[in-house]
Amino acid sequence: AISNSQASLQESIDQPQPLRRSSRLRKTPDRLTYTSNFIKRHYAFMAKVLPIPKPSTYKQAQHSPQWQQAMREEITALERSNTWTLVEPPLDKKPIGCRWIYKVKYNQDGSVDRYKARLVAKGFGQMPGIDFDKTFAPIAK
């Protein structure tokens, strides 16, 4: 025979219990909200930085006057510093390719300082002693 107290205890165990919740007020930490001092100081900068897309190929950059000017400046600087000498390639060798790298430079207030383009050689397929004898990093100024 089960007593009434044991029966009510068994019923309470069988029924799902409601979750215990804290009554404390929950608040997101300031550092994770747009109202924090960090976010307020840098929000204007980030708003200006994010919308300017960088081209990843020459084909994308060729239609933009800013990128055309940046590429002209880079070529002029490379020619002025005598970075290379044009020669006829040997018949059994293929010339090394190159590509443009694009970057937007910003001022401290987030405004665009300049558009920068760099011409880089695709030298990953070169063999030391065969394709080149010396290595150097040209700096065009």
Short mmCIF file of N, CA, C and O in Angstrom, two decimals, residues 7-59:
data_model
loop_
_atom_site.label_atom_id
_atom_site.label_comp_id
_atom_site.label_asym_id
_atom_site.label_seq_id
_atom_site.Cartn_x
_atom_site.Cartn_y
_atom_site.Cartn_z
N ALA A 7 2.43 8.90 -2.92
CA ALA A 7 1.74 9.03 -4.21
C ALA A 7 1.91 10.43 -4.77
O ALA A 7 2.18 10.61 -5.96
N SER A 8 1.78 11.44 -3.93
CA SER A 8 1.94 12.82 -4.41
C SER A 8 3.41 13.09 -4.79
O SER A 8 3.70 13.83 -5.72
N LEU A 9 4.34 12.45 -4.04
CA LEU A 9 5.76 12.58 -4.38
C LEU A 9 6.03 11.94 -5.74
O LEU A 9 6.73 12.50 -6.57
N GLN A 10 5.43 10.77 -5.98
CA GLN A 10 5.63 10.08 -7.25
C GLN A 10 5.04 10.90 -8.39
O GLN A 10 5.64 11.01 -9.46
N GLU A 11 3.89 11.55 -8.18
CA GLU A 11 3.26 12.38 -9.21
C GLU A 11 4.13 13.60 -9.53
O GLU A 11 4.30 13.98 -10.69
N SER A 12 4.73 14.20 -8.50
CA SER A 12 5.56 15.38 -8.73
C SER A 12 6.85 15.02 -9.46
O SER A 12 7.38 15.81 -10.22
N ILE A 13 7.35 13.80 -9.25
CA ILE A 13 8.55 13.36 -9.96
C ILE A 13 8.22 13.10 -11.42
O ILE A 13 9.01 13.42 -12.31
N ASP A 14 7.06 12.53 -11.69
CA ASP A 14 6.67 12.20 -13.05
C ASP A 14 6.36 13.43 -13.90
O ASP A 14 6.52 13.42 -15.11
N GLN A 15 5.91 14.51 -13.29
CA GLN A 15 5.57 15.73 -14.03
C GLN A 15 6.84 16.53 -14.33
O GLN A 15 7.73 16.62 -13.50
N PRO A 16 6.93 17.11 -15.53
CA PRO A 16 8.10 17.92 -15.85
C PRO A 16 8.14 19.16 -14.96
O PRO A 16 7.13 19.81 -14.73
N GLN A 17 9.33 19.46 -14.48
CA GLN A 17 9.50 20.62 -13.61
C GLN A 17 9.79 21.86 -14.46
O GLN A 17 10.52 21.79 -15.43
N PRO A 18 9.22 23.00 -14.09
CA PRO A 18 9.54 24.23 -14.83
C PRO A 18 11.00 24.61 -14.57
O PRO A 18 11.54 24.34 -13.51
N LEU A 19 11.65 25.19 -15.60
CA LEU A 19 13.03 25.61 -15.45
C LEU A 19 13.14 26.76 -14.46
O LEU A 19 12.30 27.65 -14.44
N ARG A 20 14.19 26.71 -13.69
CA ARG A 20 14.42 27.80 -12.74
C ARG A 20 15.17 28.90 -13.46
O ARG A 20 16.21 28.67 -14.06
N ARG A 21 14.63 30.08 -13.44
CA ARG A 21 15.26 31.21 -14.11
C ARG A 21 15.60 32.28 -13.08
O ARG A 21 14.84 32.51 -12.14
N SER A 22 16.71 32.93 -13.33
CA SER A 22 17.12 34.02 -12.46
C SER A 22 16.26 35.24 -12.74
O SER A 22 15.84 35.49 -13.87
N SER A 23 15.99 36.00 -11.72
CA SER A 23 15.22 37.22 -11.90
C SER A 23 16.14 38.42 -12.11
O SER A 23 15.68 39.55 -12.25
N ARG A 24 17.46 38.15 -12.17
CA ARG A 24 18.44 39.22 -12.35
C ARG A 24 18.30 39.82 -13.75
O ARG A 24 18.07 39.12 -14.73
N LEU A 25 18.48 41.13 -13.85
CA LEU A 25 18.39 41.83 -15.11
C LEU A 25 19.62 41.48 -15.95
O LEU A 25 20.75 41.59 -15.50
N ARG A 26 19.41 41.04 -17.20
CA ARG A 26 20.50 40.65 -18.07
C ARG A 26 20.85 41.81 -19.00
O ARG A 26 19.97 42.42 -19.59
N LYS A 27 22.15 42.03 -19.15
CA LYS A 27 22.59 43.15 -19.96
C LYS A 27 23.84 42.72 -20.74
O LYS A 27 24.74 42.11 -20.18
N THR A 28 23.90 43.05 -22.04
CA THR A 28 25.07 42.75 -22.86
C THR A 28 26.22 43.64 -22.41
O THR A 28 26.02 44.84 -22.19
N PRO A 29 27.42 43.11 -22.28
CA PRO A 29 28.56 43.94 -21.88
C PRO A 29 28.76 45.11 -22.85
O PRO A 29 28.56 44.97 -24.06
N ASP A 30 29.16 46.25 -22.32
CA ASP A 30 29.32 47.46 -23.13
C ASP A 30 30.29 47.25 -24.28
O ASP A 30 30.12 47.81 -25.35
N ARG A 31 31.33 46.46 -24.07
CA ARG A 31 32.33 46.30 -25.12
C ARG A 31 31.76 45.60 -26.35
O ARG A 31 32.37 45.61 -27.41
N LEU A 32 30.59 44.98 -26.22
CA LEU A 32 29.99 44.27 -27.34
C LEU A 32 28.83 45.02 -27.98
O LEU A 32 28.17 44.50 -28.86
N THR A 33 28.59 46.23 -27.56
CA THR A 33 27.48 47.00 -28.11
C THR A 33 28.00 48.22 -28.86
O THR A 33 29.14 48.64 -28.68
N TYR A 34 27.16 48.81 -29.68
CA TYR A 34 27.54 50.00 -30.43
C TYR A 34 27.58 51.25 -29.56
O TYR A 34 27.98 52.30 -30.00
N THR A 35 27.16 51.13 -28.31
CA THR A 35 27.17 52.30 -27.44
C THR A 35 28.45 52.40 -26.63
O THR A 35 28.64 53.36 -25.91
N SER A 36 29.34 51.43 -26.74
CA SER A 36 30.58 51.49 -25.97
C SER A 36 31.49 52.57 -26.53
O SER A 36 31.38 52.98 -27.68
N ASN A 37 32.41 53.05 -25.72
CA ASN A 37 33.33 54.10 -26.14
C ASN A 37 34.19 53.65 -27.30
O ASN A 37 34.46 54.41 -28.22
N PHE A 38 34.65 52.41 -27.28
CA PHE A 38 35.49 51.91 -28.36
C PHE A 38 34.74 51.98 -29.68
O PHE A 38 35.25 52.48 -30.67
N ILE A 39 33.55 51.47 -29.69
CA ILE A 39 32.76 51.44 -30.91
C ILE A 39 32.43 52.86 -31.37
O ILE A 39 32.50 53.16 -32.55
N LYS A 40 32.09 53.75 -30.46
CA LYS A 40 31.76 55.12 -30.84
C LYS A 40 32.95 55.80 -31.51
O LYS A 40 32.80 56.49 -32.50
N ARG A 41 34.15 55.58 -30.98
CA ARG A 41 35.34 56.23 -31.53
C ARG A 41 35.67 55.69 -32.90
O ARG A 41 36.15 56.41 -33.77
N HIS A 42 35.46 54.41 -33.15
CA HIS A 42 35.89 53.80 -34.39
C HIS A 42 34.77 53.51 -35.37
O HIS A 42 35.04 53.05 -36.47
N TYR A 43 33.55 53.81 -35.00
CA TYR A 43 32.43 53.52 -35.88
C TYR A 43 32.52 54.34 -37.17
O TYR A 43 32.32 53.82 -38.26
N ALA A 44 32.86 55.63 -37.04
CA ALA A 44 32.96 56.48 -38.23
C ALA A 44 34.07 55.99 -39.14
O ALA A 44 33.92 55.94 -40.36
N PHE A 45 35.19 55.59 -38.54
CA PHE A 45 36.30 55.06 -39.34
C PHE A 45 35.88 53.80 -40.07
O PHE A 45 36.10 53.66 -41.27
N MET A 46 35.27 52.88 -39.37
CA MET A 46 34.87 51.61 -39.98
C MET A 46 33.81 51.82 -41.05
O MET A 46 33.80 51.14 -42.07
N ALA A 47 32.92 52.78 -40.85
CA ALA A 47 31.90 53.06 -41.85
C ALA A 47 32.51 53.55 -43.14
O ALA A 47 32.02 53.27 -44.23
N LYS A 48 33.62 54.27 -43.03
CA LYS A 48 34.29 54.77 -44.24
C LYS A 48 35.19 53.71 -44.86
O LYS A 48 35.40 53.71 -46.06
N VAL A 49 35.75 52.85 -44.05
CA VAL A 49 36.69 51.85 -44.56
C VAL A 49 35.98 50.74 -45.30
O VAL A 49 36.42 50.31 -46.36
N LEU A 50 34.93 50.25 -44.78
CA LEU A 50 34.30 49.05 -45.33
C LEU A 50 33.72 49.18 -46.73
O LEU A 50 33.82 48.24 -47.49
N PRO A 51 33.13 50.31 -47.13
CA PRO A 51 32.45 50.30 -48.42
C PRO A 51 33.35 50.33 -49.66
O PRO A 51 32.87 50.13 -50.74
N ILE A 52 34.64 50.59 -49.55
CA ILE A 52 35.47 50.71 -50.74
C ILE A 52 36.03 49.33 -51.11
O ILE A 52 36.91 48.82 -50.42
N PRO A 53 35.53 48.74 -52.18
CA PRO A 53 36.05 47.42 -52.57
C PRO A 53 37.38 47.57 -53.31
O PRO A 53 37.61 48.54 -54.03
N LYS A 54 38.27 46.60 -53.11
CA LYS A 54 39.55 46.58 -53.81
C LYS A 54 39.42 45.60 -54.97
O LYS A 54 38.92 44.50 -54.79
N PRO A 55 39.89 46.00 -56.15
CA PRO A 55 39.86 45.04 -57.26
C PRO A 55 40.89 43.94 -57.03
O PRO A 55 41.93 44.16 -56.41
N SER A 56 40.61 42.78 -57.52
CA SER A 56 41.56 41.68 -57.39
C SER A 56 42.25 41.37 -58.72
O SER A 56 43.22 40.62 -58.75
N THR A 57 41.77 41.97 -59.81
CA THR A 57 42.39 41.76 -61.12
C THR A 57 42.51 43.09 -61.85
O THR A 57 41.82 44.07 -61.52
N TYR A 58 43.37 43.11 -62.85
CA TYR A 58 43.53 44.30 -63.68
C TYR A 58 42.22 44.63 -64.40
O TYR A 58 41.85 45.79 -64.54
N LYS A 59 41.54 43.61 -64.83
CA LYS A 59 40.29 43.80 -65.57
C LYS A 59 39.27 44.58 -64.73
O LYS A 59 38.53 45.41 -65.26
#
